Amino acid sequence: MNRLAVYPGSFDPLTNGHLDIIKRSLALFEKVIIAVANNSTKQSLFSIEERIELIRESVKDFPNVIIDTFDGLLVDYCREKNSRVIIRGLRAVTDFDYEYAISLMNKELAPEIETVFLMASSENSFISSSIVKEVTMNGRELTNKVPHQVNQALLKKFNKKGNK
Ligand code: ADP
């Protein structure tokens, strides 16, 4: 019944943790929209165009993925796209309170939309965009935590050569 799912996030930048959630979502849904939040209140390292380009390069071999951006409320975006499923990834307990609160609010705003949580896989459970930024800012490459092009883009952004 639910063939389409929306996977929203900042993706600043995309990590292997995000990629894992995307791959697993594609095993559950026919089509997945990766919806990059155009959130002006959140300071981002990469522009929305850069984030989209990095996602595009990283998922180029995946079938049935659409990359899009959204402003405003996620539930309004989902309704506009006719999607009744929101995908979120859950890492350690620290994600839980935040994700629970948002999913309850989304349920209140749009009762027909269900949030589906996929647990982070063990190898990605501690990876976050912010940790990845912190490490590469100091010149260390993280080739097994982010796609190659993301690693390159991070090093370029911070003007580092890699593998200090
Ligand atoms: P947001 O600002 O919306 O939290 P993120 O890009 O940080 O955007 O995360 C988008 C979604 O991906 C969130 O549900 C987050 O919990 C999930 N996520 C992020 N990193 C990982 C990971 N390593 N493993 C599984 N899920 C993850």
mmCIF file of C-alpha atoms and ligand atoms in Angstrom:
data_model
loop_
_atom_site.group_PDB
_atom_site.id
_atom_site.type_symbol
_atom_site.label_atom_id
_atom_site.label_comp_id
_atom_site.label_asym_id
_atom_site.label_seq_id
_atom_site.Cartn_x
_atom_site.Cartn_y
_atom_site.Cartn_z
ATOM 1 C CA MET A 1 0.000 0.000 0.000
ATOM 2 C CA ASN A 2 2.697 2.468 0.961
ATOM 3 C CA ARG A 3 4.955 2.472 -2.031
ATOM 4 C CA LEU A 4 6.570 5.830 -1.520
ATOM 5 C CA ALA A 5 8.563 7.016 1.485
ATOM 6 C CA VAL A 6 10.245 10.314 2.296
ATOM 7 C CA TYR A 7 13.614 10.287 4.029
ATOM 8 C CA PRO A 8 14.179 13.835 5.297
ATOM 9 C CA GLY A 9 17.313 15.293 6.802
ATOM 10 C CA SER A 10 19.984 17.955 6.718
ATOM 11 C CA PHE A 11 22.557 15.666 5.061
ATOM 12 C CA ASP A 12 25.305 18.184 5.866
ATOM 13 C CA PRO A 13 27.008 16.126 4.490
ATOM 14 C CA LEU A 14 25.727 12.646 3.588
ATOM 15 C CA THR A 15 27.470 9.861 5.541
ATOM 16 C CA ASN A 16 27.586 6.078 5.197
ATOM 17 C CA GLY A 17 24.996 6.020 8.002
ATOM 18 C CA HIS A 18 22.539 7.908 5.786
ATOM 19 C CA LEU A 19 23.442 5.688 2.817
ATOM 20 C CA ASP A 20 22.719 2.575 4.846
ATOM 21 C CA ILE A 21 19.254 3.893 5.765
ATOM 22 C CA ILE A 22 18.582 4.769 2.109
ATOM 23 C CA LYS A 23 19.576 1.278 0.913
ATOM 24 C CA ARG A 24 17.456 -0.438 3.537
ATOM 25 C CA SER A 25 14.479 1.830 2.785
ATOM 26 C CA LEU A 26 14.688 0.812 -0.845
ATOM 27 C CA ALA A 27 14.207 -2.797 0.214
ATOM 28 C CA LEU A 28 10.941 -1.786 1.889
ATOM 29 C CA PHE A 29 9.503 0.822 -0.465
ATOM 30 C CA GLU A 30 9.306 1.105 -4.225
ATOM 31 C CA LYS A 31 10.488 4.679 -4.273
ATOM 32 C CA VAL A 32 12.303 6.834 -1.739
ATOM 33 C CA ILE A 33 12.497 10.607 -1.836
ATOM 34 C CA ILE A 34 15.589 11.966 -0.124
ATOM 35 C CA ALA A 35 14.298 15.332 1.039
ATOM 36 C CA VAL A 36 17.019 17.798 1.962
ATOM 37 C CA ALA A 37 15.760 20.317 4.498
ATOM 38 C CA ASN A 38 16.220 23.884 3.386
ATOM 39 C CA ASN A 39 16.317 25.060 6.949
ATOM 40 C CA SER A 40 17.515 28.628 7.152
ATOM 41 C CA THR A 41 17.740 28.593 10.964
ATOM 42 C CA LYS A 42 20.285 25.762 10.975
ATOM 43 C CA GLN A 43 23.847 26.772 10.127
ATOM 44 C CA SER A 44 25.185 24.400 7.484
ATOM 45 C CA LEU A 45 28.678 23.769 6.165
ATOM 46 C CA PHE A 46 27.533 22.801 2.663
ATOM 47 C CA SER A 47 25.040 24.804 0.626
ATOM 48 C CA ILE A 48 21.846 23.063 -0.368
ATOM 49 C CA GLU A 49 23.180 22.696 -3.942
ATOM 50 C CA GLU A 50 26.422 21.137 -2.687
ATOM 51 C CA ARG A 51 24.549 18.719 -0.428
ATOM 52 C CA ILE A 52 22.287 17.667 -3.286
ATOM 53 C CA GLU A 53 25.219 17.166 -5.642
ATOM 54 C CA LEU A 54 27.053 14.990 -3.092
ATOM 55 C CA ILE A 55 23.925 12.892 -2.577
ATOM 56 C CA ARG A 56 23.391 12.625 -6.333
ATOM 57 C CA GLU A 57 26.913 11.294 -6.899
ATOM 58 C CA SER A 58 26.621 8.878 -3.985
ATOM 59 C CA VAL A 59 23.286 7.322 -4.995
ATOM 60 C CA LYS A 60 23.809 7.346 -8.747
ATOM 61 C CA ASP A 61 23.695 3.542 -8.927
ATOM 62 C CA PHE A 62 20.578 3.206 -6.777
ATOM 63 C CA PRO A 63 17.317 2.722 -8.617
ATOM 64 C CA ASN A 64 14.134 4.484 -7.534
ATOM 65 C CA VAL A 65 15.646 7.340 -5.578
ATOM 66 C CA ILE A 66 14.489 10.912 -6.005
ATOM 67 C CA ILE A 67 16.435 13.823 -4.523
ATOM 68 C CA ASP A 68 14.486 16.918 -3.599
ATOM 69 C CA THR A 69 14.477 19.822 -1.150
ATOM 70 C CA PHE A 70 11.731 21.124 1.056
ATOM 71 C CA ASP A 71 10.921 24.230 3.074
ATOM 72 C CA GLY A 72 8.419 24.466 5.872
ATOM 73 C CA LEU A 73 6.715 21.575 7.560
ATOM 74 C CA LEU A 74 7.726 18.071 6.596
ATOM 75 C CA VAL A 75 4.150 16.768 6.859
ATOM 76 C CA ASP A 76 2.960 19.393 4.363
ATOM 77 C CA TYR A 77 5.714 18.304 2.007
ATOM 78 C CA CYS A 78 4.721 14.633 2.425
ATOM 79 C CA ARG A 79 1.087 15.436 1.669
ATOM 80 C CA GLU A 80 2.118 17.382 -1.414
ATOM 81 C CA LYS A 81 4.095 14.336 -2.605
ATOM 82 C CA ASN A 82 1.359 11.872 -1.603
ATOM 83 C CA SER A 83 3.666 10.024 0.732
ATOM 84 C CA ARG A 84 2.292 8.558 3.929
ATOM 85 C CA VAL A 85 5.617 7.365 5.268
ATOM 86 C CA ILE A 86 8.493 9.283 6.825
ATOM 87 C CA ILE A 87 11.734 7.361 7.318
ATOM 88 C CA ARG A 88 14.089 8.284 10.148
ATOM 89 C CA GLY A 89 17.236 6.583 11.379
ATOM 90 C CA LEU A 90 17.769 5.915 15.081
ATOM 91 C CA ARG A 91 21.221 5.730 16.570
ATOM 92 C CA ALA A 92 21.917 5.650 20.298
ATOM 93 C CA VAL A 93 19.464 6.652 22.987
ATOM 94 C CA THR A 94 20.395 10.293 22.413
ATOM 95 C CA ASP A 95 18.359 10.310 19.179
ATOM 96 C CA PHE A 96 15.293 8.911 20.869
ATOM 97 C CA ASP A 97 13.829 11.893 22.766
ATOM 98 C CA TYR A 98 14.183 14.232 19.833
ATOM 99 C CA GLU A 99 12.821 11.775 17.286
ATOM 100 C CA TYR A 100 9.950 10.734 19.533
ATOM 101 C CA ALA A 101 8.866 14.332 20.120
ATOM 102 C CA ILE A 102 8.971 15.151 16.420
ATOM 103 C CA SER A 103 7.104 12.004 15.420
ATOM 104 C CA LEU A 104 4.349 12.765 17.961
ATOM 105 C CA MET A 105 4.012 16.315 16.672
ATOM 106 C CA ASN A 106 3.917 15.073 13.083
ATOM 107 C CA LYS A 107 1.224 12.567 14.059
ATOM 108 C CA GLU A 108 -0.813 15.377 15.552
ATOM 109 C CA LEU A 109 -0.417 17.519 12.446
ATOM 110 C CA ALA A 110 -1.000 14.681 9.969
ATOM 111 C CA PRO A 111 -2.497 11.524 11.546
ATOM 112 C CA GLU A 112 -2.429 9.603 8.260
ATOM 113 C CA ILE A 113 1.364 9.850 8.025
ATOM 114 C CA GLU A 114 3.442 7.206 9.790
ATOM 115 C CA THR A 115 7.068 7.619 10.856
ATOM 116 C CA VAL A 116 9.087 4.463 10.336
ATOM 117 C CA PHE A 117 12.318 4.169 12.320
ATOM 118 C CA LEU A 118 15.212 2.088 11.092
ATOM 119 C CA MET A 119 17.856 1.292 13.679
ATOM 120 C CA ALA A 120 21.376 2.326 12.720
ATOM 121 C CA SER A 121 23.567 -0.636 11.810
ATOM 122 C CA SER A 122 26.344 -1.324 14.297
ATOM 123 C CA GLU A 123 29.167 -0.086 12.049
ATOM 124 C CA ASN A 124 27.387 3.249 11.530
ATOM 125 C CA SER A 125 25.846 3.737 14.922
ATOM 126 C CA PHE A 126 28.247 6.463 16.027
ATOM 127 C CA ILE A 127 28.573 8.290 12.707
ATOM 128 C CA SER A 128 26.999 11.688 12.414
ATOM 129 C CA SER A 129 27.551 14.536 9.985
ATOM 130 C CA SER A 130 28.896 16.659 12.839
ATOM 131 C CA ILE A 131 31.471 14.090 13.975
ATOM 132 C CA VAL A 132 32.627 13.630 10.402
ATOM 133 C CA LYS A 133 33.019 17.407 10.020
ATOM 134 C CA GLU A 134 34.947 17.654 13.276
ATOM 135 C CA VAL A 135 37.448 14.982 12.243
ATOM 136 C CA THR A 136 38.042 16.157 8.671
ATOM 137 C CA MET A 137 38.332 19.761 9.836
ATOM 138 C CA ASN A 138 41.499 18.587 11.544
ATOM 139 C CA GLY A 139 42.897 16.955 8.432
ATOM 140 C CA ARG A 140 42.025 13.295 8.971
ATOM 141 C CA GLU A 141 40.411 11.350 6.148
ATOM 142 C CA LEU A 142 37.371 9.252 6.917
ATOM 143 C CA THR A 143 37.196 7.072 3.847
ATOM 144 C CA ASN A 144 35.200 4.271 5.464
ATOM 145 C CA LYS A 145 32.625 6.552 7.073
ATOM 146 C CA VAL A 146 31.552 8.712 4.155
ATOM 147 C CA PRO A 147 31.393 8.212 0.369
ATOM 148 C CA HIS A 148 34.644 9.074 -1.439
ATOM 149 C CA GLN A 149 33.302 12.299 -2.964
ATOM 150 C CA VAL A 150 32.069 13.494 0.422
ATOM 151 C CA ASN A 151 35.514 12.903 1.909
ATOM 152 C CA GLN A 152 37.077 14.909 -0.926
ATOM 153 C CA ALA A 153 34.531 17.704 -0.583
ATOM 154 C CA LEU A 154 35.132 17.921 3.173
ATOM 155 C CA LEU A 155 38.901 18.127 2.783
ATOM 156 C CA LYS A 156 38.498 20.775 0.102
ATOM 157 C CA LYS A 157 36.103 22.756 2.241
ATOM 158 C CA PHE A 158 38.560 22.797 5.114
ATOM 159 C CA ASN A 159 41.517 23.243 2.779
ATOM 160 C CA LYS A 160 43.206 20.093 4.063
ATOM 161 C CA LYS A 161 45.198 17.466 2.207
ATOM 162 C CA GLY A 162 44.038 14.486 4.240
ATOM 163 C CA ASN A 163 45.690 11.765 6.321
ATOM 164 C CA LYS A 164 47.580 14.041 8.638
HETATM 165 P P1 ADP B 1 18.379 16.099 10.842
HETATM 166 O O1 ADP B 1 18.926 17.492 10.985
HETATM 167 O O2 ADP B 1 16.993 16.070 10.253
HETATM 168 O O3 ADP B 1 18.507 15.243 12.062
HETATM 169 P P2 ADP B 1 20.498 14.451 9.665
HETATM 170 O O4 ADP B 1 21.073 14.556 8.289
HETATM 171 O O5 ADP B 1 21.405 14.674 10.811
HETATM 172 O O6 ADP B 1 19.267 15.458 9.668
HETATM 173 O O7 ADP B 1 19.817 13.026 9.849
HETATM 174 C C1 ADP B 1 18.765 12.603 9.015
HETATM 175 C C2 ADP B 1 18.230 11.293 9.542
HETATM 176 O O8 ADP B 1 19.234 10.274 9.379
HETATM 177 C C3 ADP B 1 17.886 11.279 11.024
HETATM 178 O O9 ADP B 1 16.758 10.444 11.224
HETATM 179 C C4 ADP B 1 19.102 10.694 11.683
HETATM 180 O O10 ADP B 1 18.787 10.064 12.921
HETATM 181 C C5 ADP B 1 19.498 9.659 10.627
HETATM 182 N N1 ADP B 1 20.906 9.335 10.721
HETATM 183 C C6 ADP B 1 21.957 10.168 10.735
HETATM 184 N N2 ADP B 1 23.123 9.485 10.851
HETATM 185 C C7 ADP B 1 22.780 8.176 10.912
HETATM 186 C C8 ADP B 1 23.523 6.943 11.068
HETATM 187 N N3 ADP B 1 24.844 6.946 11.220
HETATM 188 N N4 ADP B 1 22.841 5.780 11.083
HETATM 189 C C9 ADP B 1 21.484 5.787 10.971
HETATM 190 N N5 ADP B 1 20.732 6.894 10.841
HETATM 191 C C10 ADP B 1 21.357 8.072 10.812
#
